[in-house]
Amino acid sequence: MAQEDLFKKLVAHCKEYGYVFQSSEIYDGLAAVYDYGQYGVELKNNIKKYWWDSLVRLHENVVGLDSAIFMHPTIWKASGHVDAFNDPLIDNKDSKKRYRADVLIEDQMAKYEAKIKKEVEKAKKRFGDSFDEAQFVSTNPRVLANQEKLDKLHGRFVKALNDSDLVELRQIIVDEEIVCPISGSKNWTDVRQFNLMFSTEMGSTSESANKIYLRPETAQGIFVNYLNVQKSGRMKIPFGIAQIGKAFRNEIVARQFIFRMREFEQMEMQFFVPPGSELEWFETWKETRMKWHRALGFGDEKYRFHDHDKLAHYANAATDIEFEFPFGFKEVEGIHSRTDFDLESHQEYSGKKLQYFDPETNKNYVPFVVETSIGVDRMFLQIISAAYSEETITKEDGSTDSRVVLKLPPALAPVKLAVFPLTKKDGLPEKARTIMHELKFEFNCQYEEKDSIGKRYRRQDAIGTPFCITIDHQTLEDDTVTIRHRDSMKQDRIHWTKLQEIIQEKVSMRKLFETIAE
Ligand code: ATP
């Protein structure tokens, strides 16, 4: 199936099964804003728990925080967001569509990469086991030609970004003959900078009202509280502060469903370290965060690091963890070495000292910061796109059937088990409810008695429920039930009192945490 079709199906599936709805749908929607339905909110909560516990519970020196969305407006001056939180935008004069110039160029680079990958795949098939990939990519003329184009383009792009050269960005788009995907034309406007912050007013009268911003990142709430936490928690450097919360960006091009939203949620951790040790910590957190992603079991080859082409004004090292979405490798998380830029700047603007006193060396200093920053919604999309699977099933009588199954990691699945009485009579619903009553204190359970068992299985597969428990007439006699496993569709007959242990073993986050802590 073409990846675009797959993505369309995924979006439709999210709506049909109560994961994600367009915001304000009955009013024709609000662009790039989404609501999470009954299963979506559970998955989101589980993602947040997986992130939070892996940092705050597994690391003695990481603590949490929940700072307000509204903050003093000077904070955004100090952080550089008022002056420099811009995206370069370009309009196509024919379609009147607006694009991010950097994204158009990045997509063009991805096209060269895809061409190279295709050549390699073709050759792999042709040569079989004797294929030497390193030799092929260093000698094949078509690969070399595309690599040369890619390197040249990359070099120009990095230079233009670092020089903030908007004219050159436009020229690259022209020289590469990049066309608007809607109109197909190369009729481009100039490139302009566009600030992404939303603002509103605080105060009762227009004269006294203050312009304030909806935070575009949660990190600043951590910086301005770092001494409060350090002192009240008697924290010793190195230590981290983690926070989950909403962020708002007036994204120019908000496409690809919940990949790029105007209101979204971030999970950020700022780790405070002695000056000079930041690049070592940067490597440590890169590794830890990659383990967190890979522990979910979607396949290590689906993830890669991508170092930033242009470092932000506050960073001395930065990389992204990218995942292979149906629309290519894209950023899910950023890991940034933010130096002492933010704390120094807040010292200057607030006039308050933000130094740490090191009791071991008897010295004061402004710590350096390594940040890990991931979007909850983007992680949600990553998980759901990796989990979505269409399967053909061969039945016992040789006939075939198909199913859509969300192969969510059991620890993150919204519903852990569904309980089905085989029929609606003979005391089976009562028995099913008694069993569910015992299990609901441990797990999110769902009770279903409508439709055939086969239909009920399909529905739970589509939701991603790892276990279905069927109660039948034999249960009334000997207290055994059928447990059916989502991925293998295997069924076992067991005493119902064994359910808790079997399910717990699979749905607990413990195994994930053990993998990360290895
Ligand atoms: P991009 O280059 O995609 O605009 P960014 O580099 O500006 O992203 P950061 O500022 O590093 O992103 O934000 C950290 C994380 O927050 C991202 O890795 C992503 O998961 C998430 N994120 C950022 N912007 C959005 C958005 N508009 N919608 C959803 N998630 C977002």
XYZ file of C-alpha atoms and ligand atoms in Angstrom:
549
model
C 0.000 0.000 0.000
C 1.293 3.463 -0.856
C 2.456 5.266 2.263
C 0.101 8.186 1.576
C -2.891 5.852 1.468
C -1.734 4.247 4.677
C -1.580 7.631 6.355
C -5.078 8.546 5.182
C -6.401 5.275 6.556
C -4.655 5.909 9.839
C -6.300 9.319 10.214
C -9.716 7.822 9.426
C -9.081 4.993 11.873
C -8.203 7.453 14.651
C -11.552 9.144 14.161
C -13.656 6.015 13.752
C -12.296 4.420 16.899
C -12.381 7.412 19.236
C -8.679 8.298 19.255
C -8.490 11.746 17.633
C -11.161 14.184 16.419
C -10.801 17.450 14.555
C -11.387 20.321 16.980
C -14.719 22.159 16.561
C -15.722 19.680 13.878
C -19.405 20.692 13.774
C -18.249 24.214 12.862
C -16.077 22.788 10.060
C -13.054 22.503 12.297
C -10.210 24.707 13.476
C -6.996 24.257 11.499
C -4.227 22.309 13.204
C -6.106 21.864 16.473
C -7.307 18.426 17.556
C -9.229 16.761 20.374
C -8.497 13.361 21.841
C -11.369 10.910 22.216
C -12.048 8.229 24.791
C -9.171 5.971 23.721
C -6.877 8.779 22.624
C -6.849 10.341 26.059
C -5.936 7.001 27.647
C -3.070 6.430 25.213
C -1.864 9.976 25.772
C -1.955 9.532 29.537
C 0.013 6.289 29.239
C 2.661 7.959 27.063
C 2.994 10.716 29.630
C 3.292 8.211 32.461
C 5.944 6.247 30.565
C 7.957 9.430 30.065
C 7.421 10.867 33.541
C 8.190 7.715 35.504
C 11.231 6.884 33.356
C 12.733 10.230 34.366
C 11.321 11.225 37.729
C 11.046 7.756 39.285
C 14.118 6.110 37.775
C 16.496 9.025 38.397
C 17.017 10.157 41.969
C 18.283 13.496 40.703
C 15.320 14.350 38.436
C 12.218 15.979 39.932
C 8.994 17.312 38.457
C 7.370 20.720 38.069
C 4.069 22.130 36.839
C 4.487 25.803 35.975
C 1.775 28.112 34.645
C 1.190 28.716 30.945
C 1.059 32.484 31.437
C 4.360 34.024 32.448
C 5.818 37.481 32.802
C 6.196 38.898 29.273
C 9.840 39.838 29.836
C 10.653 36.130 30.054
C 10.090 35.872 26.301
C 12.335 38.866 25.674
C 15.070 37.259 27.749
C 14.700 33.863 26.097
C 15.011 35.387 22.634
C 11.550 34.293 21.521
C 10.212 37.816 20.910
C 13.080 38.638 18.561
C 14.108 35.296 17.126
C 11.347 32.694 17.285
C 10.724 32.940 13.578
C 10.163 30.627 10.666
C 11.051 31.639 7.092
C 7.859 31.564 5.046
C 7.248 31.700 1.311
C 3.972 31.884 -0.636
C 3.113 30.383 -3.968
C 1.433 33.152 -5.948
C -0.812 30.789 -7.929
C -2.180 28.501 -5.222
C -1.910 31.231 -2.529
C -0.543 28.504 -0.285
C 2.072 29.311 2.316
C 5.091 27.124 3.042
C 8.099 27.068 5.294
C 11.061 27.705 3.001
C 13.333 25.479 5.102
C 10.836 22.607 4.967
C 10.524 22.845 1.166
C 14.301 22.533 0.893
C 14.464 19.709 3.440
C 11.830 17.823 1.444
C 13.941 18.305 -1.670
C 16.962 16.818 0.138
C 14.787 13.894 1.235
C 13.960 13.293 -2.444
C 17.670 12.871 -3.296
C 18.053 10.552 -0.291
C 15.071 8.506 -1.453
C 16.575 8.179 -4.948
C 19.819 6.843 -3.475
C 17.907 4.449 -1.223
C 15.937 3.157 -4.203
C 19.110 2.427 -6.191
C 20.545 0.555 -3.202
C 17.344 -1.496 -2.741
C 17.295 -2.382 -6.444
C 20.919 -3.483 -6.411
C 20.396 -5.458 -3.202
C 17.676 -7.446 -4.925
C 19.783 -7.973 -8.037
C 22.984 -9.094 -6.314
C 21.471 -10.952 -3.358
C 23.886 -12.176 -0.664
C 26.996 -11.050 -2.509
C 25.893 -7.388 -2.360
C 28.487 -5.020 -0.919
C 26.573 -1.856 -0.043
C 29.605 0.256 0.878
C 31.278 -0.493 -2.433
C 28.071 0.094 -4.384
C 27.379 3.538 -2.940
C 30.969 4.633 -3.473
C 31.087 3.572 -7.146
C 27.619 3.547 -8.735
C 27.385 6.605 -11.052
C 23.695 7.298 -10.365
C 24.210 7.150 -6.605
C 27.282 9.348 -6.840
C 25.473 11.927 -8.978
C 22.584 12.159 -6.505
C 24.957 12.258 -3.540
C 26.821 15.138 -5.124
C 23.592 17.078 -5.697
C 22.537 16.363 -2.119
C 25.860 17.472 -0.623
C 25.894 20.661 -2.662
C 22.337 21.517 -1.707
C 22.972 20.691 1.943
C 26.039 22.938 2.024
C 24.150 25.882 0.506
C 21.179 25.347 2.807
C 23.262 25.261 6.006
C 25.111 28.400 4.987
C 21.885 30.257 4.165
C 20.360 29.260 7.517
C 23.415 30.250 9.488
C 23.658 33.588 7.683
C 19.851 34.080 8.029
C 20.030 34.800 4.304
C 16.394 34.854 3.156
C 17.277 35.853 -0.416
C 19.536 32.837 -0.754
C 16.839 30.534 0.681
C 14.516 31.709 -2.077
C 17.255 31.308 -4.677
C 17.800 27.702 -3.607
C 14.085 27.005 -4.114
C 14.281 28.585 -7.570
C 17.530 26.809 -8.559
C 16.244 23.437 -7.411
C 13.084 24.047 -9.431
C 10.909 23.210 -6.437
C 7.233 23.406 -7.370
C 4.179 24.053 -5.216
C 2.513 20.677 -4.562
C -0.928 22.267 -5.076
C -0.532 24.469 -8.168
C 2.536 22.773 -9.609
C 4.020 26.210 -10.371
C 7.357 27.838 -9.479
C 5.802 31.266 -8.997
C 7.187 32.144 -5.533
C 7.088 35.305 -3.417
C 10.083 36.496 -1.384
C 10.926 34.695 1.842
C 9.842 36.533 5.000
C 10.292 35.878 8.716
C 7.202 35.104 10.751
C 7.025 35.034 14.568
C 5.300 31.951 15.917
C 4.125 33.196 19.296
C 0.453 33.723 20.101
C -0.270 36.741 22.259
C -3.208 37.925 24.287
C -3.914 40.606 26.869
C -4.016 40.354 30.619
C -5.803 43.051 32.617
C -9.304 44.448 32.913
C -9.066 47.726 31.015
C -7.403 48.356 27.721
C -5.105 51.018 29.257
C -3.805 48.742 31.984
C -3.713 45.604 29.860
C -0.381 43.891 29.349
C 0.506 41.956 26.263
C 1.337 38.433 27.327
C 2.201 35.307 25.369
C 0.960 31.770 25.308
C 4.144 29.831 25.974
C 5.732 28.327 22.845
C 7.731 25.868 24.991
C 7.525 24.664 28.588
C 11.268 25.034 29.192
C 11.201 28.671 30.320
C 8.921 27.789 33.250
C 11.667 25.426 34.388
C 14.473 27.975 34.020
C 12.740 30.639 36.055
C 11.988 28.117 38.823
C 15.320 26.335 38.863
C 16.589 28.011 42.041
C 13.229 27.519 43.812
C 13.445 23.795 43.117
C 17.166 23.560 43.847
C 16.849 25.277 47.213
C 13.558 23.787 48.407
C 14.571 20.281 47.254
C 18.203 20.672 48.385
C 19.201 19.469 44.944
C 22.855 19.063 44.089
C 24.138 19.640 40.580
C 23.865 17.647 38.331
C 20.072 17.486 38.600
C 17.086 17.706 36.300
C 13.586 19.203 36.308
C 10.885 17.566 34.197
C 7.628 19.096 33.090
C 4.671 18.138 30.909
C 2.390 20.856 29.601
C 0.697 22.643 26.760
C 2.620 24.808 24.322
C 1.307 27.023 21.517
C 2.845 27.951 18.184
C 1.206 29.784 15.330
C 2.643 27.308 12.822
C 2.629 28.597 9.257
C 2.107 25.277 7.655
C 0.185 22.924 9.810
C -0.166 19.698 7.900
C 0.142 16.006 8.534
C -2.551 15.613 11.137
C -1.218 15.850 14.713
C 2.421 16.039 13.556
C 2.346 19.834 13.544
C -0.319 21.505 15.640
C -0.965 25.022 16.867
C -1.821 23.814 20.377
C 0.172 20.810 21.523
C 1.743 19.243 24.550
C 5.415 18.922 25.384
C 7.401 16.748 27.769
C 10.611 18.574 28.564
C 13.464 17.965 30.947
C 16.180 20.494 31.700
C 19.292 18.963 33.223
C 21.591 21.380 35.083
C 25.301 20.559 34.942
C 28.657 22.162 35.786
C 30.059 24.321 32.936
C 32.384 22.276 30.750
C 30.608 18.950 31.364
C 27.628 19.711 29.123
C 28.805 17.867 26.015
C 29.403 14.682 28.002
C 25.907 14.943 29.486
C 24.551 15.660 26.032
C 25.919 12.265 24.883
C 24.534 10.520 27.978
C 21.040 11.896 27.467
C 21.124 11.097 23.754
C 21.749 7.482 24.618
C 19.172 7.331 27.427
C 16.470 8.896 25.342
C 17.155 6.639 22.352
C 16.818 3.620 24.684
C 13.451 4.958 25.865
C 12.201 5.010 22.274
C 13.663 1.674 21.251
C 12.314 -0.122 24.336
C 8.841 0.129 22.764
C 9.891 -2.566 20.313
C 8.948 -1.036 16.952
C 12.415 -1.894 15.519
C 15.728 -0.113 16.075
C 16.097 0.652 12.360
C 13.057 2.939 12.562
C 15.005 5.514 14.606
C 18.006 7.682 13.827
C 19.795 10.760 15.118
C 19.860 13.824 12.936
C 22.203 16.617 14.000
C 20.832 20.127 13.509
C 21.983 21.945 10.396
C 21.638 25.253 12.165
C 22.216 25.593 15.894
C 19.707 27.805 17.707
C 21.081 30.984 19.285
C 21.261 29.249 22.690
C 22.851 25.904 21.732
C 26.363 24.479 21.346
C 25.149 21.027 20.266
C 21.765 19.746 19.117
C 20.349 16.600 17.623
C 16.921 15.185 16.842
C 15.660 11.673 17.333
C 13.833 10.906 14.111
C 11.343 8.144 13.455
C 10.364 6.705 10.090
C 6.756 7.878 9.730
C 4.656 6.846 6.697
C 5.809 10.200 5.235
C 9.532 9.625 5.913
C 12.017 10.136 8.753
C 10.864 13.077 10.885
C 11.745 14.593 14.251
C 10.020 13.254 17.338
C 12.345 14.611 19.991
C 15.065 17.240 20.255
C 18.102 16.985 22.522
C 19.875 20.287 22.965
C 22.889 21.508 24.847
C 21.540 24.978 25.735
C 24.722 26.257 27.417
C 24.106 28.876 30.142
C 22.267 31.108 27.656
C 18.825 31.041 29.302
C 19.917 31.378 32.928
C 22.448 34.124 32.123
C 19.829 35.989 30.171
C 17.217 35.701 32.944
C 19.840 36.972 35.413
C 20.405 39.974 33.236
C 16.738 40.797 32.547
C 15.439 40.094 36.079
C 18.411 41.498 37.962
C 18.274 38.414 40.266
C 21.229 36.110 40.778
C 20.616 32.625 39.412
C 23.900 31.113 40.514
C 24.404 27.783 42.145
C 26.688 27.457 45.134
C 28.766 24.303 44.867
C 29.471 23.107 48.444
C 32.329 20.887 47.272
C 34.387 23.566 45.539
C 32.975 26.514 47.513
C 32.319 28.296 44.227
C 29.315 29.995 42.675
C 28.449 29.479 39.039
C 25.596 29.601 36.533
C 24.966 25.992 35.485
C 24.879 24.800 31.884
C 21.786 22.990 30.661
C 21.118 19.907 28.562
C 17.510 19.614 27.460
C 15.414 16.733 26.191
C 12.213 17.907 24.519
C 9.532 15.711 23.018
C 5.985 16.366 21.816
C 3.307 14.151 23.360
C 1.162 14.429 20.247
C 4.022 13.635 17.887
C 4.932 10.639 20.034
C 1.266 9.609 19.885
C 1.352 9.776 16.082
C 4.620 7.865 16.015
C 3.193 5.072 18.129
C -0.099 4.818 16.343
C 1.494 4.829 12.885
C 3.957 2.117 13.922
C 1.173 0.073 15.520
C -1.351 0.239 12.668
C -1.439 -3.004 10.733
C -3.743 -4.617 8.176
C -3.607 -8.388 8.153
C -5.045 -11.235 6.124
C -6.034 -14.180 8.263
C -6.386 -17.757 7.056
C -9.139 -19.513 8.974
C -9.240 -23.184 9.979
C -11.476 -24.052 7.006
C -8.964 -22.462 4.608
C -11.033 -19.356 3.857
C -9.498 -15.933 4.414
C -10.552 -12.884 6.368
C -8.894 -9.562 7.143
C -8.454 -7.459 10.221
C -7.069 -4.079 11.227
C -5.097 -4.321 14.412
C -3.314 -1.677 16.456
C -0.249 -3.484 17.756
C 0.291 -1.020 20.568
C 2.859 -1.883 23.208
C 0.593 -3.484 25.870
C 1.911 -1.102 28.536
C 0.560 1.845 26.518
C -2.698 0.323 25.228
C -5.764 2.325 26.374
C -7.794 -0.766 27.318
C -5.866 -3.708 28.723
C -8.597 -6.328 28.499
C -12.127 -6.784 27.264
C -14.546 -9.152 28.977
C -17.176 -10.933 26.846
C -20.000 -13.171 28.015
C -20.605 -15.664 25.178
C -24.346 -14.953 25.294
C -26.566 -12.444 27.043
C -28.366 -15.131 29.072
C -27.908 -18.139 31.383
C -26.145 -16.050 34.032
C -23.096 -15.449 31.782
C -23.275 -11.612 31.932
C -23.423 -11.773 35.749
C -20.404 -14.089 35.897
C -18.524 -11.841 33.442
C -19.250 -8.791 35.558
C -18.045 -10.550 38.722
C -14.722 -11.359 37.049
C -14.390 -7.873 35.631
C -15.124 -6.380 39.029
C -12.021 -8.133 40.403
C -9.800 -6.997 37.530
C -10.926 -3.394 37.204
C -8.996 -2.326 40.289
C -5.767 -3.214 38.438
C -6.519 -2.622 34.772
C -8.598 -0.524 32.432
C -11.228 -3.104 31.377
C -14.109 -3.014 28.955
C -17.303 -5.072 29.022
C -19.017 -6.032 25.753
C -21.950 -8.350 25.168
C -23.279 -7.152 21.810
C -22.539 -8.933 18.470
C -20.795 -12.232 17.786
C -17.524 -13.028 19.545
C -15.716 -12.674 16.188
C -17.015 -9.123 15.713
C -16.148 -8.226 19.278
C -12.571 -9.481 18.692
C -12.253 -7.316 15.571
C -13.429 -4.251 17.412
C -10.934 -4.761 20.230
C -8.152 -5.448 17.689
C -8.931 -2.110 16.063
C -8.682 -0.393 19.443
C -5.471 -2.280 20.283
C -6.682 -4.184 23.362
C -4.044 -6.834 24.172
C -6.412 -9.395 25.782
C -9.997 -10.569 25.320
C -11.572 -12.812 27.952
C -14.597 -14.926 27.048
C -16.942 -16.342 29.656
C -19.025 -19.348 28.512
C -21.133 -22.108 29.997
C -18.069 -24.061 31.052
C -17.001 -21.069 33.156
C -20.123 -21.561 35.274
C -19.040 -25.137 35.954
C -15.285 -24.897 36.524
C -14.345 -21.184 36.639
C -12.160 -21.404 33.519
C -12.248 -18.729 30.797
C -10.742 -18.261 27.337
C -7.998 -15.672 27.069
C -7.245 -14.522 23.540
C -3.983 -12.736 22.682
C -4.283 -9.799 20.265
C -1.153 -10.265 18.136
C -1.000 -14.062 17.804
C -4.802 -14.480 18.118
C -3.923 -17.575 20.162
C -6.508 -18.680 22.709
C -5.863 -20.485 26.001
C -8.258 -21.873 28.552
C -7.243 -20.977 32.083
C -8.719 -20.593 35.571
C -9.950 -17.007 35.837
C -7.926 -16.343 39.009
C -4.751 -16.661 36.863
C -5.803 -13.701 34.693
C -4.356 -11.000 36.848
C -0.853 -12.446 36.873
C -0.775 -13.202 33.140
C -2.074 -9.781 32.158
C 0.043 -7.903 34.675
C 3.211 -9.492 33.330
C 2.486 -8.147 29.839
C 0.951 -4.733 30.507
C 3.227 -3.501 33.265
C 5.727 -0.745 32.381
C 8.323 -2.509 34.480
C 9.912 -4.367 31.543
C 10.242 -1.127 29.577
C 11.911 0.557 32.529
C 14.281 -2.367 33.031
C 15.351 -2.158 29.378
C 16.097 1.566 29.702
C 17.960 1.162 32.976
C 20.237 -1.635 31.606
P 10.106 21.571 13.937
O 11.475 21.707 13.347
O 9.388 20.298 13.532
O 9.243 22.790 13.818
P 11.253 22.219 16.447
O 12.658 21.795 16.186
O 10.872 23.631 16.405
O 10.280 21.362 15.501
P 11.378 21.926 19.262
O 11.229 23.356 19.523
O 12.709 21.286 19.421
O 10.783 21.588 17.804
O 10.265 21.149 20.096
C 10.507 19.909 20.713
C 9.481 18.898 20.320
O 8.151 19.398 20.447
C 9.563 18.438 18.875
O 10.527 17.423 18.742
C 8.177 17.924 18.611
O 8.028 16.591 19.083
C 7.314 18.839 19.458
N 6.716 19.885 18.653
C 7.264 21.063 18.285
N 6.408 21.797 17.557
C 5.269 21.055 17.463
C 3.996 21.261 16.847
N 3.728 22.382 16.196
N 3.063 20.289 16.958
C 3.310 19.153 17.626
N 4.488 18.908 18.233
C 5.461 19.833 18.159
